[in-house]
PDB file of C-alpha atoms and ligand atoms in Angstrom:
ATOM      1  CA  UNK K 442     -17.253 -16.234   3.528  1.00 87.00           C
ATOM      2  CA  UNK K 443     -13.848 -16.425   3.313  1.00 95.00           C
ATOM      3  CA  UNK K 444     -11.426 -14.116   5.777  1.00 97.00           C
ATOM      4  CA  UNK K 445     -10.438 -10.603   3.774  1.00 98.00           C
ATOM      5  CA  UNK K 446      -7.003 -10.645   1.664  1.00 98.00           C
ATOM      6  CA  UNK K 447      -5.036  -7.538   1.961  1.00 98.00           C
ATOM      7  CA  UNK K 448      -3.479  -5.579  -1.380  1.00 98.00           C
ATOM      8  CA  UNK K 449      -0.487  -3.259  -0.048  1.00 98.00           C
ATOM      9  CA  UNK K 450       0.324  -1.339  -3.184  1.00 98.00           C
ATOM     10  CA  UNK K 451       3.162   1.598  -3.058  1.00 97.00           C
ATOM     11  CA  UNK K 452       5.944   2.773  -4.850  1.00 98.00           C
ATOM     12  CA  UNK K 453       8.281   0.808  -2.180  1.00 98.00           C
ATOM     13  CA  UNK K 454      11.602   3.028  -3.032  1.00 98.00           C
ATOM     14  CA  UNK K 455      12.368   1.540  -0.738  1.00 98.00           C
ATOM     15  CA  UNK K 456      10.002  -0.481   1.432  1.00 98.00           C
ATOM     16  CA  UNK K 457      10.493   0.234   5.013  1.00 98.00           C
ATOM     17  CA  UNK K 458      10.101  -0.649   8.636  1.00 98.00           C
ATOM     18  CA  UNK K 459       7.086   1.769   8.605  1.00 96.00           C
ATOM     19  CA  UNK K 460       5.332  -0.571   5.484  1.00 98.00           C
ATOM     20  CA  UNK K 461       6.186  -3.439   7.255  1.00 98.00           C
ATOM     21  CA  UNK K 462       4.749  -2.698  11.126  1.00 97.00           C
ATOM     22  CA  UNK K 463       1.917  -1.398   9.419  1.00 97.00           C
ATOM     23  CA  UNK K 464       0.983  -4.467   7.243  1.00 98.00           C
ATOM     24  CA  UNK K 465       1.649  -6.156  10.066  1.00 98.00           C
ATOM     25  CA  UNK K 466      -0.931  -4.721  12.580  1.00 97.00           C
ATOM     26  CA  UNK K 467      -3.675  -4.191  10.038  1.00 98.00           C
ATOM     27  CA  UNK K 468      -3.398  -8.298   9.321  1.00 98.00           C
ATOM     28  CA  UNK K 469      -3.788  -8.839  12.948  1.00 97.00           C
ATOM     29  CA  UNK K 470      -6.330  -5.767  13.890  1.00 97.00           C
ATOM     30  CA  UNK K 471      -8.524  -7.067  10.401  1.00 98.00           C
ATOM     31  CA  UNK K 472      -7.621 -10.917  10.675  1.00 98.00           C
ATOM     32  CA  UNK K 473      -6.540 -10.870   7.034  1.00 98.00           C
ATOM     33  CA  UNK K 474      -5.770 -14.178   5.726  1.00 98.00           C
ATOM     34  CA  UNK K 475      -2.753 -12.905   3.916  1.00 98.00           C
ATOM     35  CA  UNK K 476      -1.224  -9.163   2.539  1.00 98.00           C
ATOM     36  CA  UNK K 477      -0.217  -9.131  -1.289  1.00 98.00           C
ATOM     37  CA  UNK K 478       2.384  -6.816  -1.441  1.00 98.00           C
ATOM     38  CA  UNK K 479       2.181  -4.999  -5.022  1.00 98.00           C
ATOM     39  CA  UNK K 480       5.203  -3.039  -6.110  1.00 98.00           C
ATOM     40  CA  UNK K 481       4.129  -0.114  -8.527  1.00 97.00           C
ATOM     41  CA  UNK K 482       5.363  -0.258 -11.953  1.00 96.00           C
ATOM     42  CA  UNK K 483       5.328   3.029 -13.243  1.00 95.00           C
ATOM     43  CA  UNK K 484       3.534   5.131 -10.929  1.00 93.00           C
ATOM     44  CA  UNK K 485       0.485   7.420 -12.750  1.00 92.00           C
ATOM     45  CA  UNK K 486      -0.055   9.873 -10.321  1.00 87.00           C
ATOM     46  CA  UNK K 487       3.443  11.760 -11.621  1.00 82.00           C
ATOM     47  CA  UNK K 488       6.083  10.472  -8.596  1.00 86.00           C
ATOM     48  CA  UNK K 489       9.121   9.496 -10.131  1.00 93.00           C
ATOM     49  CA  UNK K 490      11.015   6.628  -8.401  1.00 97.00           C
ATOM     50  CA  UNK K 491      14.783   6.438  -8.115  1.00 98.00           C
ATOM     51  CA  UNK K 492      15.239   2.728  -8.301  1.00 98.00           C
ATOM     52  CA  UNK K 493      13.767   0.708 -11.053  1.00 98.00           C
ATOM     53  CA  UNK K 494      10.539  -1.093 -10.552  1.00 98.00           C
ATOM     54  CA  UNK K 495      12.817  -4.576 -10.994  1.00 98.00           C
ATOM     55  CA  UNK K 496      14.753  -3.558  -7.567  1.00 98.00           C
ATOM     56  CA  UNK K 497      12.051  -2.393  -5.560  1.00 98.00           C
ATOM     57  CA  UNK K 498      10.180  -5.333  -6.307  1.00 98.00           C
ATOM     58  CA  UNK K 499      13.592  -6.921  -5.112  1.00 98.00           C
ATOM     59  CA  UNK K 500      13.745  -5.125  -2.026  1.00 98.00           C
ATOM     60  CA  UNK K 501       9.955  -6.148  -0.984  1.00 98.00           C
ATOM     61  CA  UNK K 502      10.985  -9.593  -1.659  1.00 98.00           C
ATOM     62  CA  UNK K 503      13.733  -9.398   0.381  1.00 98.00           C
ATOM     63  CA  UNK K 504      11.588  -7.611   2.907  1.00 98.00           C
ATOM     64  CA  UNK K 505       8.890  -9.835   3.165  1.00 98.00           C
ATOM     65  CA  UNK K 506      10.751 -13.273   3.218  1.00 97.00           C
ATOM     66  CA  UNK K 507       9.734 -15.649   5.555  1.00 96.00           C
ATOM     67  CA  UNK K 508       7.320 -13.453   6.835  1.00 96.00           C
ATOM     68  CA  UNK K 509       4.198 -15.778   7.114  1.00 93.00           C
ATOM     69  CA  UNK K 510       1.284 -14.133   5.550  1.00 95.00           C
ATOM     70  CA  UNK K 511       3.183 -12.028   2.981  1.00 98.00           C
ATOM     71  CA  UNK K 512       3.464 -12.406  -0.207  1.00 98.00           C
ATOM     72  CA  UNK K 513       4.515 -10.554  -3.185  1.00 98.00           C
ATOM     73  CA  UNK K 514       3.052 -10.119  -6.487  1.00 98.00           C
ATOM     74  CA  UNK K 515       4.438  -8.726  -9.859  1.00 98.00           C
ATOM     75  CA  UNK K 516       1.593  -7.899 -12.054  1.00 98.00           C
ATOM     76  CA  UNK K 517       1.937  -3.626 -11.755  1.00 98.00           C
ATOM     77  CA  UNK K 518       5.961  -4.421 -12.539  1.00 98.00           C
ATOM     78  CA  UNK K 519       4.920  -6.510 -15.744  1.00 97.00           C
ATOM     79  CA  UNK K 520       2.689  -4.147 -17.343  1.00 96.00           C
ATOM     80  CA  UNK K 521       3.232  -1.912 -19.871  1.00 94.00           C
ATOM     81  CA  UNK K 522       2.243   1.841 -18.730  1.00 93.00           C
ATOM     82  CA  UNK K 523       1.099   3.296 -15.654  1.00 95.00           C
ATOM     83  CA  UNK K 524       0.065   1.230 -13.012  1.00 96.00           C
ATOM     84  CA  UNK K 525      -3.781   1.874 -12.011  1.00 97.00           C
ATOM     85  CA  UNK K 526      -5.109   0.265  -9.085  1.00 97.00           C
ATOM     86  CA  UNK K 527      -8.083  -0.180 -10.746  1.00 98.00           C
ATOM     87  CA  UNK K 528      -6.386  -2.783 -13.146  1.00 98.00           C
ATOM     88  CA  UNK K 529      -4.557  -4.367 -10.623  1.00 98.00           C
ATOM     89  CA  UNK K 530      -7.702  -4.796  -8.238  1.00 98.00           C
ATOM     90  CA  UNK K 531      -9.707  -6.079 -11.510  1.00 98.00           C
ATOM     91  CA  UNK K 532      -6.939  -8.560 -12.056  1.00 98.00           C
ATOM     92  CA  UNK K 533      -6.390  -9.343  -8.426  1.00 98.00           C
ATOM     93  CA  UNK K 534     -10.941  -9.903  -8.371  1.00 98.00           C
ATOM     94  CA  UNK K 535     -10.097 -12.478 -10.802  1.00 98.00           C
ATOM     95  CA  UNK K 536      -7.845 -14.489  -9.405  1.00 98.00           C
ATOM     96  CA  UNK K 537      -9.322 -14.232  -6.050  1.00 97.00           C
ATOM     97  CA  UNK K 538     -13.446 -14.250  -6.921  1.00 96.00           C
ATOM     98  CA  UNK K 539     -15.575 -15.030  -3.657  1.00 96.00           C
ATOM     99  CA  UNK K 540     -12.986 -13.351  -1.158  1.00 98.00           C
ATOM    100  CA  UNK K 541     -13.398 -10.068   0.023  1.00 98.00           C
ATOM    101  CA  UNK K 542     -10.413  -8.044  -0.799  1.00 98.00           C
ATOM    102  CA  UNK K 543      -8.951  -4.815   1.148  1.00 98.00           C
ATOM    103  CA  UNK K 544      -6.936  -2.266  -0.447  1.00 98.00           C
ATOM    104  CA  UNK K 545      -4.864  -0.950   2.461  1.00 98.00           C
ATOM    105  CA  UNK K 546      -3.240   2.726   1.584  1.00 97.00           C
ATOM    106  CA  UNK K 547      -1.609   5.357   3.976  1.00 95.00           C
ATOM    107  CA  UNK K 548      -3.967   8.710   5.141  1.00 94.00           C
ATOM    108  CA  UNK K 549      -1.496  10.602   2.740  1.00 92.00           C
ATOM    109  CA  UNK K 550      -1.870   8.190  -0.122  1.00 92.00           C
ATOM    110  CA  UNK K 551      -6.024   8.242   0.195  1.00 93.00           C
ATOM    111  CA  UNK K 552      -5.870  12.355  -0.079  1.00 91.00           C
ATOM    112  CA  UNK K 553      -5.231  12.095  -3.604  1.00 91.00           C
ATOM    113  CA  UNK K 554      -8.015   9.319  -4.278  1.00 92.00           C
ATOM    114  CA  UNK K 555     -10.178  11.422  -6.427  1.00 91.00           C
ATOM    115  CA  UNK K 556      -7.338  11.438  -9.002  1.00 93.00           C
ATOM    116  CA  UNK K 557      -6.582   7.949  -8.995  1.00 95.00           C
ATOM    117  CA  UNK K 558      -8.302   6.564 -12.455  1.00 97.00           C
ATOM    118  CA  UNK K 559     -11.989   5.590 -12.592  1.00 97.00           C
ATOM    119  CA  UNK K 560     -11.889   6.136  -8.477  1.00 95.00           C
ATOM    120  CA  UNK K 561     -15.905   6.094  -8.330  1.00 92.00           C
ATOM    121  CA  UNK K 562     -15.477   2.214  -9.720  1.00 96.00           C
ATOM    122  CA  UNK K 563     -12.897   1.234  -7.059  1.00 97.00           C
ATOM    123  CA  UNK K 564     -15.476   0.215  -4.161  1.00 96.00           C
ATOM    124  CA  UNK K 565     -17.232  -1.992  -6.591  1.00 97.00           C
ATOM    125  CA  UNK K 566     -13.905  -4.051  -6.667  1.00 98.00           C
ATOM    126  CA  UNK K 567     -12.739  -3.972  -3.168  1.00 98.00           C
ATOM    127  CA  UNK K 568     -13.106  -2.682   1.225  1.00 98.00           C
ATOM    128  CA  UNK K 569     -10.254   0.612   1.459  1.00 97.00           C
ATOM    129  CA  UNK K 570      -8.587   0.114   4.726  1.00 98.00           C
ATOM    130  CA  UNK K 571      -6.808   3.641   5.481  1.00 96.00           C
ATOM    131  CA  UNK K 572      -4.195   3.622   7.818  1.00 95.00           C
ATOM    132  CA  UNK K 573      -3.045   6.839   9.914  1.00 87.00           C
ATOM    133  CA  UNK K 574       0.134   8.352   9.503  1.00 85.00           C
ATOM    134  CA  UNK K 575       2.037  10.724  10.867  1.00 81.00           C
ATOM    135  CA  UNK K 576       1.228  14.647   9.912  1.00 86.00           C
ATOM    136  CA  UNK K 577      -1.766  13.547   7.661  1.00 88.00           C
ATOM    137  CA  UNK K 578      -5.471  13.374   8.691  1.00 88.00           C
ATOM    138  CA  UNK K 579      -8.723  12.608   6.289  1.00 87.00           C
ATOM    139  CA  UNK K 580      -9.938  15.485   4.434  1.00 82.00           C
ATOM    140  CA  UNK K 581     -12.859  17.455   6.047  1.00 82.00           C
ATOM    141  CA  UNK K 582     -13.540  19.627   2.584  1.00 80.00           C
ATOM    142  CA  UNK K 583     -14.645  18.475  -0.805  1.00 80.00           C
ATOM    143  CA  UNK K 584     -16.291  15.529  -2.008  1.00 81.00           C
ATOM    144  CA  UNK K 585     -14.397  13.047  -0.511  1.00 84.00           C
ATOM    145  CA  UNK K 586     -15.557  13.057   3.298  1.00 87.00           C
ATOM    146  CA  UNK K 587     -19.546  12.507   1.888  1.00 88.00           C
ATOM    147  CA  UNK K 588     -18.184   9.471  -0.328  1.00 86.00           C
ATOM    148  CA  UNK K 589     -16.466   8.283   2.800  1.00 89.00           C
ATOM    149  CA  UNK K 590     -19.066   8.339   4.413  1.00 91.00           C
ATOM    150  CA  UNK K 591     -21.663   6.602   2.858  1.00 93.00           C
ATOM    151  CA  UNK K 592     -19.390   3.735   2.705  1.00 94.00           C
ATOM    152  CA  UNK K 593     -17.817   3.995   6.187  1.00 94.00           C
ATOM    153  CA  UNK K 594     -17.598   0.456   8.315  1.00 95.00           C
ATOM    154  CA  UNK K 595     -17.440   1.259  12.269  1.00 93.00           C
ATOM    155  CA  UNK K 596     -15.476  -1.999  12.828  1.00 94.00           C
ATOM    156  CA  UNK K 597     -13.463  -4.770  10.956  1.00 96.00           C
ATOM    157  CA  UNK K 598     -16.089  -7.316  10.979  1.00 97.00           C
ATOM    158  CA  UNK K 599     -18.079  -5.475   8.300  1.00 97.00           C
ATOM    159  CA  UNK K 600     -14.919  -6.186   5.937  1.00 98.00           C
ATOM    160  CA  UNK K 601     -15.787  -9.693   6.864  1.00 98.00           C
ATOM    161  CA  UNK K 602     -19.112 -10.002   5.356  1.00 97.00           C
ATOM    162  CA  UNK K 603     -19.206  -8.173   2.086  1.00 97.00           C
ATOM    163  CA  UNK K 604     -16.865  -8.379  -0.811  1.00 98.00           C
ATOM    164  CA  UNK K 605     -15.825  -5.024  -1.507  1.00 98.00           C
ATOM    165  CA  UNK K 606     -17.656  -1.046  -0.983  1.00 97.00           C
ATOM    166  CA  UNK K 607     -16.981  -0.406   2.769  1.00 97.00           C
ATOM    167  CA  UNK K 608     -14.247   2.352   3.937  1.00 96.00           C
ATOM    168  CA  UNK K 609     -12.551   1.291   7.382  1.00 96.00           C
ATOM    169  CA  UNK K 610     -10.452   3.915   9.353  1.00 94.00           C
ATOM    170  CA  UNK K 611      -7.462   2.274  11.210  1.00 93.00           C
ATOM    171  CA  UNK K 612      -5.795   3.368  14.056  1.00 91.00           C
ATOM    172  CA  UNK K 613      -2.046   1.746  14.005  1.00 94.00           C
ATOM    173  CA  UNK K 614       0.842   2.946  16.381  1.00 94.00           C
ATOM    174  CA  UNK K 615       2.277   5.293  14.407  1.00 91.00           C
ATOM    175  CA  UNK K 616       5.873   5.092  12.692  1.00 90.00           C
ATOM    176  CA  UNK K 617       7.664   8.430  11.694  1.00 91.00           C
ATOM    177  CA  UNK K 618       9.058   6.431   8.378  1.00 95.00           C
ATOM    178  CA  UNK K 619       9.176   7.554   4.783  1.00 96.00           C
ATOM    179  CA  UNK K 620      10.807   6.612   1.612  1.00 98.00           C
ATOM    180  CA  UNK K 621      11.818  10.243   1.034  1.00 97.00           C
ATOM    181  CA  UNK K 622      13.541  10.492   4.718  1.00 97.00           C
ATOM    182  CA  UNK K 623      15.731   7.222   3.947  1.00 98.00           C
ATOM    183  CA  UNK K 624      17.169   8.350   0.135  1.00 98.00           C
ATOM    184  CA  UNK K 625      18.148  11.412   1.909  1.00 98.00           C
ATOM    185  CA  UNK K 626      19.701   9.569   4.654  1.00 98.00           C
ATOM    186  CA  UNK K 627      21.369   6.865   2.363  1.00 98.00           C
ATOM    187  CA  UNK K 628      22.806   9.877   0.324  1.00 97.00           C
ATOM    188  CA  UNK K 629      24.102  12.150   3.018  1.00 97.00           C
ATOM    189  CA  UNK K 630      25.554   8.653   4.300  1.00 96.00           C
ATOM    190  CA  UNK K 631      23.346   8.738   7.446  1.00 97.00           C
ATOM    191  CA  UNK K 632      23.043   5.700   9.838  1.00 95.00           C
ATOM    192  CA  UNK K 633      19.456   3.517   8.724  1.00 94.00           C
ATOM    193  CA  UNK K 634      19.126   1.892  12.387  1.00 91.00           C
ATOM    194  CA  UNK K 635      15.522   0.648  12.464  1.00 93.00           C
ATOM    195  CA  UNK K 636      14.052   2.033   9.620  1.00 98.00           C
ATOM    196  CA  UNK K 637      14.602  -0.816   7.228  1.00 97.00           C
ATOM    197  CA  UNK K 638      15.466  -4.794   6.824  1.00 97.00           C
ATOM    198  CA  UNK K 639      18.722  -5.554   6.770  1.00 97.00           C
ATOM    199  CA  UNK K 640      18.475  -7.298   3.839  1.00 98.00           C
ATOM    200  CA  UNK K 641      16.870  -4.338   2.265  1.00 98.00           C
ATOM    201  CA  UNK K 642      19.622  -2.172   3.541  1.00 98.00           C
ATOM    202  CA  UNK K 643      22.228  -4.341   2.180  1.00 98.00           C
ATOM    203  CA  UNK K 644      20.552  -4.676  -1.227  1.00 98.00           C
ATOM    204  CA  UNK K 645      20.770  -0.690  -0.978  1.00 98.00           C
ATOM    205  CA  UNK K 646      24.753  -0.987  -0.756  1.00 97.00           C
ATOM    206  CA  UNK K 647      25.358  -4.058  -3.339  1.00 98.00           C
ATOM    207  CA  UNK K 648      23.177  -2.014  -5.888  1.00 98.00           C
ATOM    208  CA  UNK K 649      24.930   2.122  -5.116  1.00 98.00           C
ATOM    209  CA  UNK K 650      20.911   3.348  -4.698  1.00 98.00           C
ATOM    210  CA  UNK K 651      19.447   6.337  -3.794  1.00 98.00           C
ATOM    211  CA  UNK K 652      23.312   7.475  -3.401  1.00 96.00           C
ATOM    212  CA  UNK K 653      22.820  10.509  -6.251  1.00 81.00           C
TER     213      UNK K 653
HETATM  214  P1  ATP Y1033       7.806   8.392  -0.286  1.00 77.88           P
HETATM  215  O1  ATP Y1033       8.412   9.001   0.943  1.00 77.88           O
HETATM  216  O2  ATP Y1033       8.783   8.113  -1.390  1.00 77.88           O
HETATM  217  O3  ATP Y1033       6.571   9.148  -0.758  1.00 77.88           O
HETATM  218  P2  ATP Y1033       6.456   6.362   1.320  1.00 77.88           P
HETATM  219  O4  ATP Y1033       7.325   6.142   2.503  1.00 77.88           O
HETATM  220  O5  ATP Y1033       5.197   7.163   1.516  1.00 77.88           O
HETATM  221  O6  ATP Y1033       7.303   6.914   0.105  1.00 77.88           O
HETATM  222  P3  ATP Y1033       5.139   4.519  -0.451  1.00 77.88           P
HETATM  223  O7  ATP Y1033       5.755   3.341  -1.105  1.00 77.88           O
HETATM  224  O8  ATP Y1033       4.790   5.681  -1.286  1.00 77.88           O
HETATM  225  O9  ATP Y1033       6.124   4.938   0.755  1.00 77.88           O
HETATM  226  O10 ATP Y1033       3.885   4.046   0.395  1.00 77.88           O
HETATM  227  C1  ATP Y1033       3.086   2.925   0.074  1.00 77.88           C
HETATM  228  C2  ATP Y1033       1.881   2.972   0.985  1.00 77.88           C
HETATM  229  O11 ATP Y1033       2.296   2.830   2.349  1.00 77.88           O
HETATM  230  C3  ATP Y1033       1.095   4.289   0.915  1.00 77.88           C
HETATM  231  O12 ATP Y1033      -0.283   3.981   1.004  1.00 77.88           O
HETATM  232  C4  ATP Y1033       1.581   5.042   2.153  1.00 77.88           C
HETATM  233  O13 ATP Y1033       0.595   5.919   2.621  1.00 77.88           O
HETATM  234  C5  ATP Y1033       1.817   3.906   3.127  1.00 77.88           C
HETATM  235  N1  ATP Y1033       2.853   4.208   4.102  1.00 77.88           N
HETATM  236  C6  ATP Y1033       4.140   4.502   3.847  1.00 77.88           C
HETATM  237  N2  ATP Y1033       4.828   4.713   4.990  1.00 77.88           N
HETATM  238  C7  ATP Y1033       3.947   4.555   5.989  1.00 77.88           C
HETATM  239  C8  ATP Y1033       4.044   4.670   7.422  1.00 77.88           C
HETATM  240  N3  ATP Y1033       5.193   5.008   8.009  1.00 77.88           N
HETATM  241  N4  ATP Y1033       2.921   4.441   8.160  1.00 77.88           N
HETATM  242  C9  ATP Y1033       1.748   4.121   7.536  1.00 77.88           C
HETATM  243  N5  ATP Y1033       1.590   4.008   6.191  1.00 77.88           N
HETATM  244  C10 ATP Y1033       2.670   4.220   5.427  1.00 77.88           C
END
């Protein structure tokens, strides 16, 4: 079988040094063929994003270029209404039908998994790769830990040899980075020293975001 691709889906306002390091060392730690970044369109979970979905899929393109074993794709910025990662893994299963895919997502992000839309149908599309973060840890009430487990894959090799429906835990170095942290520091007109491209901080500037 073919190696596992990796889906990196977010909101990206903006993509960061955290997103990228973490892409990064999952590719290696997994030996992922490639990452598909996917900028959310409109996000369905109620999270309103300060630039539009146009310039944050800018900013990952910015982000990501000439980074070998990135690429970025537009399909949740093209379509009409929220963006379900459901739709975007059943479009991303047809383009790509015999490889095993891996939707990567943050600790924080895979707390709310039981509201994302027709969750229960999500392992029959795709492997979750959850990365740790900072401040967050997996859940230890409510249904979630028991679905986890059933589906839990001790090491990376199991995301080798199946398609989709394993859940694999991954340790990366953690980086203190967030989205949130940045708009505050771009509008109190803080120094962004290592927490973003250049490129991306420049495209910040040219465009007057996350400046209120
Ligand atoms: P915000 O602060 O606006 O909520 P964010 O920094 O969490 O944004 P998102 O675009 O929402 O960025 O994140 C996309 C994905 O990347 C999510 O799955 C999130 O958990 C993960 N992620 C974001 N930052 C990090 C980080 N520093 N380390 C590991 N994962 C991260």
């Amino acid at each position: 079988m073919q190696a596992p691709i990796g889906i990196f889906g977010g909101t990206f306002d903006p993509v960061h040094l955290g997103h990228l390091r973490a892409a990064e060392e999952v590719q290696s730690l997994l030996s992922l063929q490639k990452v598909i970044f996917v900028p959310c369109g409109t996000p369905a979970l109620g999270k309103q994003p300060h630039a539009t979905a146009e310039q944050r899929l800018q900013m990952v393109l910015l982000a990501t270029k000439g980074l070998a074993g990135f690429t970025v794709d537009r399909y949740e910025v093209d379509q009409p209404g929220p963006s379900y990662a459901y739709d975007t893994l059943r479009y991303l299963r047809s383009v790509y039908a015999e490889a095993p895919l891996c939707f990567i997502v943050g600790v924080d992000a895979f707390l709310q998994f039981e509201k994302w839309h027709r969750w229960q149908e999500l392992f029959d599309l795709a492997h979750f790769v959850v990365m740790q973060r900072p401040g967050y840890s997996l859940p230890e009430q409510g249904n979630l830990p028991a679905w986890v487990r059933q589906r839990w894959a001790d090491n990376p090799e199991a995301l080798h040899q199946s398609t989709h429906g394993c859940i694999f835990v991954c340790q990366i170095t953690p980086h203190d980075i967030s989205a949130t942290a940045i708009r505050s520091r771009v509008a109190a007109a803080q120094k962004l020293e290592h927490l973003l491209p250049d490129r991306v901080q420049q495209y910040i500037a040219d465009n007057s975001l996350y400046t209120n």
